[in-house]
Structures are given as C-alpha cells and as structure tokens.
C-alpha cells in the first residue's frame, strides 16, 4: 500500500503542518506540486525525485503551493490537518520567511 507524508515547518515561528494519507489526498497533491517546484528551481532542494523532496521555499511561493490544494484533495481525507488549518497557517505565513518542506511516498 502506498502512503505519502508531507510537512511544512516555519523556521522563524516554529509553526507547522503535517499531512499523511494513503494513495490520494493533500500530502500526495503537495508532494507532486513540490517536485515540480523543485524542478523549476522555486524549491531549493539539493536532491529530489518523483517520490521525495526535501528543501526550502519562500513564504510567497509557499502560498502558491498550499493554495493549489482544493476540496477534492481533502475528500475522504481523515488526517488531523483540515482545510481550515491550512488557511490559518497561510494567514500567518510571511512572504520573505523561509519554510522547510519535506515529502515522501513509500
């Protein structure tokens, strides 16, 4: 069975989001989007591949990453992070701050 984990951590304020789902859900959507952002250089990730990415992203770009989540990503998702949590995290995120992201699929 495939599982996917994805986390976002604020380096200055220590705020964080942590997603875990099986094949489909918000962690999967974020992982695939973050890999594309690493490919384009938006995510500073020393190493990444189709199933894993770890690196940093600026707050302004983090907004784009997390805003890409939609209601379908949360359909059937039973994790502890809800859509409202993402909105609260984004409201507190600072555009110039650096955030650490990490995602992997196993």
Coordinates of C-alpha atoms in Angstrom, one line a residue:
X1 CA 0.0 0.0 0.0
X2 CA 1.3 3.5 -0.9
X3 CA 1.5 6.1 1.8
X4 CA 2.5 9.7 1.5
X5 CA 3.8 12.2 4.1
X6 CA 4.3 15.9 3.6
X7 CA 5.3 18.5 6.1
X8 CA 5.8 22.3 6.2
X9 CA 7.7 23.9 9.0
X10 CA 8.2 27.6 9.7
X11 CA 11.9 28.2 10.6
X12 CA 11.2 31.5 12.5
X13 CA 8.0 30.9 14.3
X14 CA 8.1 27.1 14.5
X15 CA 4.5 26.7 13.1
X16 CA 4.0 23.5 11.1
X17 CA 1.6 21.4 9.1
X18 CA 1.9 17.7 8.7
X19 CA -0.1 15.6 6.2
X20 CA -0.3 11.8 5.9
X21 CA -2.5 9.9 3.5
X22 CA -2.7 6.7 1.5
X23 CA -2.6 6.9 -2.3
X24 CA -4.6 10.1 -2.7
X25 CA -5.1 13.2 -0.5
X26 CA -3.4 16.5 0.3
X27 CA 0.0 15.0 1.0
X28 CA 0.1 13.5 -2.5
X29 CA -1.0 16.7 -4.1
X30 CA 1.6 18.7 -2.2
X31 CA 4.4 16.2 -2.9
X32 CA 3.7 16.2 -6.7
X33 CA 3.5 20.0 -6.8
X34 CA 6.6 20.5 -4.7
X35 CA 8.6 18.2 -7.0
X36 CA 7.5 20.4 -10.0
X37 CA 8.6 23.5 -8.0
X38 CA 12.0 21.8 -7.2
X39 CA 12.4 21.0 -10.9
X40 CA 11.8 24.7 -11.8
X41 CA 14.1 26.0 -9.0
X42 CA 11.4 27.5 -6.8
X43 CA 12.0 25.0 -4.1
X44 CA 15.7 24.9 -3.0
X45 CA 16.1 21.1 -2.8
X46 CA 19.6 19.6 -3.0
X47 CA 18.1 16.3 -4.0
X48 CA 14.6 15.4 -5.2
X49 CA 12.9 12.8 -7.3
X50 CA 9.4 11.8 -8.3
X51 CA 8.8 10.2 -4.8
X52 CA 10.7 12.5 -2.5
X53 CA 11.6 16.2 -2.0
X54 CA 13.2 18.0 0.9
X55 CA 14.2 21.6 0.8
X56 CA 13.2 25.2 1.5
X57 CA 10.7 27.6 0.0
X58 CA 9.9 31.3 0.5
X59 CA 6.6 32.2 2.1
X60 CA 5.3 33.8 -1.1
X61 CA 5.9 30.6 -3.1
X62 CA 4.5 28.6 -0.2
X63 CA 1.2 30.4 -0.7
X64 CA 1.1 29.1 -4.3
X65 CA 1.9 25.6 -3.1
X66 CA -0.7 25.4 -0.4
X67 CA -3.3 27.4 -2.4
X68 CA -3.2 24.6 -5.0
X69 CA -5.0 22.3 -2.6
X70 CA -8.7 22.2 -3.3
X71 CA -11.7 20.5 -1.7
X72 CA -11.2 17.3 -3.7
X73 CA -7.8 16.8 -2.1
X74 CA -9.5 16.7 1.3
X75 CA -12.4 14.5 0.2
X76 CA -12.2 11.3 2.2
X77 CA -9.1 12.6 4.0
X78 CA -9.1 11.6 7.7
X79 CA -5.9 13.3 8.8
X80 CA -5.6 15.8 11.6
X81 CA -4.9 18.8 9.3
X82 CA -8.1 20.3 7.9
X83 CA -8.5 22.8 5.2
X84 CA -9.1 25.5 7.8
X85 CA -5.7 24.7 9.4
X86 CA -4.1 25.4 6.0
X87 CA -5.9 28.7 5.7
X88 CA -4.8 29.7 9.3
X89 CA -1.2 28.7 8.5
X90 CA -1.2 30.8 5.3
X91 CA -2.7 33.8 7.1
X92 CA 0.3 33.8 9.5
X93 CA 2.9 33.0 6.8
X94 CA 5.3 35.8 5.9
X95 CA 6.3 36.2 2.2
X96 CA 10.0 36.7 2.9
X97 CA 10.3 33.9 5.5
X98 CA 11.9 30.6 4.6
X99 CA 9.9 27.4 5.2
X100 CA 11.2 23.9 5.3
X101 CA 9.3 21.3 3.3
X102 CA 9.6 17.6 3.2
X103 CA 7.6 15.0 1.4
X104 CA 8.0 11.3 0.5
X105 CA 6.0 8.4 -0.9
X106 CA 6.5 4.8 0.2

